Short mmCIF file of C-alpha atoms in Angstrom, two decimals:
data_model
loop_
_atom_site.label_atom_id
_atom_site.label_comp_id
_atom_site.label_asym_id
_atom_site.label_seq_id
_atom_site.Cartn_x
_atom_site.Cartn_y
_atom_site.Cartn_z
CA UNK K 193 93.46 17.46 -20.37
CA UNK K 194 92.91 17.38 -24.70
CA UNK K 195 92.44 20.10 -26.96
CA UNK K 196 90.25 19.74 -29.81
CA UNK K 197 92.09 22.09 -31.59
CA UNK K 198 94.61 19.24 -32.00
CA UNK K 199 92.81 16.55 -32.99
CA UNK K 200 93.84 15.02 -36.17
CA UNK K 201 97.52 14.69 -37.49
CA UNK K 202 97.71 18.25 -37.50
CA UNK K 203 100.82 19.96 -36.04
CA UNK K 204 99.81 21.20 -32.44
CA UNK K 205 101.76 24.57 -33.52
CA UNK K 206 100.24 24.76 -37.12
CA UNK K 207 98.46 27.50 -37.35
CA UNK K 208 94.25 27.01 -38.12
CA UNK K 209 92.99 26.52 -41.56
CA UNK K 210 90.53 29.31 -42.47
CA UNK K 211 87.48 26.83 -43.42
CA UNK K 212 88.44 25.93 -38.36
CA UNK K 213 86.28 27.40 -36.14
CA UNK K 214 89.28 29.30 -33.61
CA UNK K 215 88.24 31.44 -30.38
CA UNK K 216 87.58 34.03 -30.16
CA UNK K 217 89.24 36.91 -28.16
CA UNK K 218 86.74 39.38 -27.50
CA UNK K 219 83.01 37.62 -26.87
CA UNK K 220 80.63 40.17 -29.38
CA UNK K 221 78.69 43.07 -28.28
CA UNK K 222 75.52 40.54 -27.73
CA UNK K 223 77.09 39.25 -25.27
CA UNK K 224 78.50 41.48 -22.97
CA UNK K 225 81.47 42.60 -25.39
CA UNK K 226 83.89 41.28 -22.44
CA UNK K 227 87.68 40.82 -23.73
CA UNK K 228 89.30 37.74 -22.97
CA UNK K 229 92.61 37.72 -21.08
CA UNK K 230 94.81 34.99 -20.27
CA UNK K 231 94.32 34.80 -15.36
CA UNK K 232 97.40 34.86 -13.28
CA UNK K 233 98.05 31.39 -13.12
CA UNK K 234 97.92 31.19 -16.73
CA UNK K 235 101.37 29.70 -18.63
CA UNK K 236 100.84 32.63 -21.73
CA UNK K 237 103.89 34.42 -21.79
CA UNK K 238 102.91 38.39 -21.82
CA UNK K 239 104.36 38.62 -25.82
CA UNK K 240 101.95 36.20 -26.44
CA UNK K 241 99.52 37.77 -24.95
CA UNK K 242 98.24 40.52 -27.62
CA UNK K 243 97.79 37.57 -29.89
CA UNK K 244 95.22 34.89 -30.91
CA UNK K 245 95.85 31.33 -31.55
CA UNK K 246 97.07 32.25 -34.95
CA UNK K 247 99.74 33.91 -33.73
CA UNK K 248 97.87 37.01 -35.70
CA UNK K 249 97.29 40.50 -33.40
CA UNK K 250 94.32 40.31 -31.48
CA UNK K 251 91.65 42.87 -32.07
CA UNK K 252 91.22 46.09 -29.39
CA UNK K 253 88.06 47.70 -29.07
CA UNK K 254 87.95 51.02 -27.37
CA UNK K 255 85.24 52.54 -25.79
CA UNK K 256 82.09 50.07 -27.18
CA UNK K 257 78.91 50.58 -26.40
CA UNK K 258 76.56 49.57 -23.99
CA UNK K 259 73.49 47.48 -25.80
CA UNK K 260 70.65 50.15 -26.34
CA UNK K 261 67.96 50.20 -24.03
CA UNK K 262 64.55 48.33 -24.75
CA UNK K 263 61.87 51.14 -23.87
CA UNK K 264 57.95 50.98 -23.77
CA UNK K 265 56.21 49.47 -27.03
CA UNK K 266 53.68 47.26 -28.16
CA UNK K 267 54.15 45.16 -30.10
CA UNK K 268 50.81 43.42 -32.32
CA UNK K 269 48.20 43.72 -28.99
CA UNK K 270 50.76 43.68 -26.17
CA UNK K 271 52.94 46.01 -23.66
CA UNK K 272 55.95 45.60 -22.47
CA UNK K 273 59.56 46.79 -23.96
CA UNK K 274 61.73 46.88 -26.82
CA UNK K 275 63.80 47.80 -29.37
CA UNK K 276 64.80 48.16 -33.39
CA UNK K 277 68.11 48.43 -34.44
CA UNK K 278 68.36 49.05 -38.20
CA UNK K 279 72.63 48.81 -39.61
CA UNK K 280 72.96 50.82 -42.36
CA UNK K 281 76.11 50.76 -45.09
CA UNK K 282 78.16 54.14 -45.42
CA UNK K 283 75.36 54.77 -48.33
CA UNK K 284 73.08 55.21 -46.10
CA UNK K 285 70.76 51.52 -47.00
CA UNK K 286 69.72 49.33 -44.79
CA UNK K 287 72.10 46.28 -44.12
CA UNK K 288 69.99 45.11 -41.38
CA UNK K 289 67.27 45.82 -39.12
CA UNK K 290 66.63 43.14 -35.71
CA UNK K 291 64.20 43.56 -33.61
CA UNK K 292 64.07 42.76 -28.88
CA UNK K 293 60.82 42.80 -27.44
CA UNK K 294 60.06 41.76 -23.94
CA UNK K 295 56.44 42.02 -22.12
CA UNK K 296 55.35 43.56 -19.70
CA UNK K 297 52.81 41.38 -17.77
CA UNK K 298 55.52 39.79 -15.56
CA UNK K 299 53.29 36.40 -15.10
CA UNK K 300 53.74 35.60 -19.76
CA UNK K 301 54.93 32.26 -19.96
CA UNK K 302 57.25 30.82 -22.77
CA UNK K 303 54.66 29.12 -24.12
CA UNK K 304 52.62 31.72 -24.48
CA UNK K 305 54.13 33.89 -26.36
CA UNK K 306 55.15 31.14 -28.44
CA UNK K 307 51.56 31.19 -29.11
CA UNK K 308 51.06 34.71 -29.50
CA UNK K 309 53.93 35.46 -31.92
CA UNK K 310 54.57 31.81 -33.61
CA UNK K 311 57.95 32.09 -35.70
CA UNK K 312 57.58 33.45 -39.15
CA UNK K 313 54.32 35.48 -38.17
CA UNK K 314 53.59 38.97 -39.17
CA UNK K 315 52.52 41.45 -36.22
CA UNK K 316 53.57 44.98 -35.73
CA UNK K 317 55.13 46.57 -33.67
CA UNK K 318 54.70 49.96 -32.60
CA UNK K 319 58.26 51.60 -30.29
CA UNK K 320 61.70 52.62 -30.65
CA UNK K 321 64.46 52.58 -33.80
CA UNK K 322 67.82 53.48 -33.35
CA UNK K 323 70.18 53.63 -36.45
CA UNK K 324 72.76 51.54 -35.29
CA UNK K 325 74.08 50.15 -31.31
CA UNK K 326 76.04 53.13 -30.61
CA UNK K 327 73.34 56.34 -31.44
CA UNK K 328 71.33 57.32 -28.31
CA UNK K 329 69.14 58.85 -30.49
CA UNK K 330 65.47 56.99 -30.66
CA UNK K 331 62.55 57.15 -33.02
CA UNK K 332 59.01 56.44 -33.10
CA UNK K 333 58.20 54.13 -35.89
CA UNK K 334 55.14 51.59 -36.11
CA UNK K 335 55.38 48.87 -38.72
CA UNK K 336 54.57 45.69 -40.04
CA UNK K 337 57.52 42.45 -38.76
CA UNK K 338 57.76 38.78 -39.23
CA UNK K 339 59.07 36.96 -35.96
CA UNK K 340 62.27 35.38 -36.29
CA UNK K 341 62.28 34.06 -32.89
CA UNK K 342 61.65 33.66 -28.96
CA UNK K 343 63.81 33.74 -26.32
CA UNK K 344 63.98 32.51 -22.24
CA UNK K 345 66.44 33.66 -19.86
CA UNK K 346 67.39 34.10 -16.75
CA UNK K 347 68.93 37.18 -15.12
CA UNK K 348 71.16 37.63 -13.17
CA UNK K 349 68.81 38.64 -10.34
CA UNK K 350 67.06 35.82 -10.80
CA UNK K 351 64.30 37.01 -13.03
CA UNK K 352 62.77 35.40 -15.95
CA UNK K 353 63.48 37.48 -18.86
CA UNK K 354 61.07 35.84 -22.22
CA UNK K 355 61.74 37.82 -25.37
CA UNK K 356 60.58 37.67 -28.76
CA UNK K 357 62.54 38.60 -31.78
CA UNK K 358 61.88 40.32 -35.45
CA UNK K 359 62.40 42.08 -37.76
CA UNK K 360 60.86 44.47 -39.91
CA UNK K 361 58.63 42.98 -43.32
CA UNK K 362 60.70 45.40 -45.22
CA UNK K 363 63.75 46.43 -44.94
CA UNK K 364 64.58 50.42 -45.62
#
């Protein structure tokens, strides 16, 4: 099978440059934080299983928290479940804040959400906020937010999940 990382004139054993895409050794937290490991039938030697494709040591993630649970929240005038995650730097300044909300009405359609909450529009979010993904201490907030997108997913149990993503209108 042809490996797209080895296209061009580079030697297959050459390390990728800083501008090239490299394979990830760990799936980011929003996708489950699963550590990728070779299968039993993998030709990867045991000694090389501790390094990434560039020959650098793999990152080790210990006890990563589960994603924060959504709690009862109101977006605009619609009830549902939501969470706002606020990340701060060492000085306590807000670096980023991202929220997700899903409608409580299971008959909702993605087109209805896109019409009610167009991307870029401003609305209100009243619900829980936490200070980091690992923090379990939630505070109640009621603030203006900007809709940044929509999501339409199928859960493992077959249910359809609809999400509205947002961020506070003003950080801090």
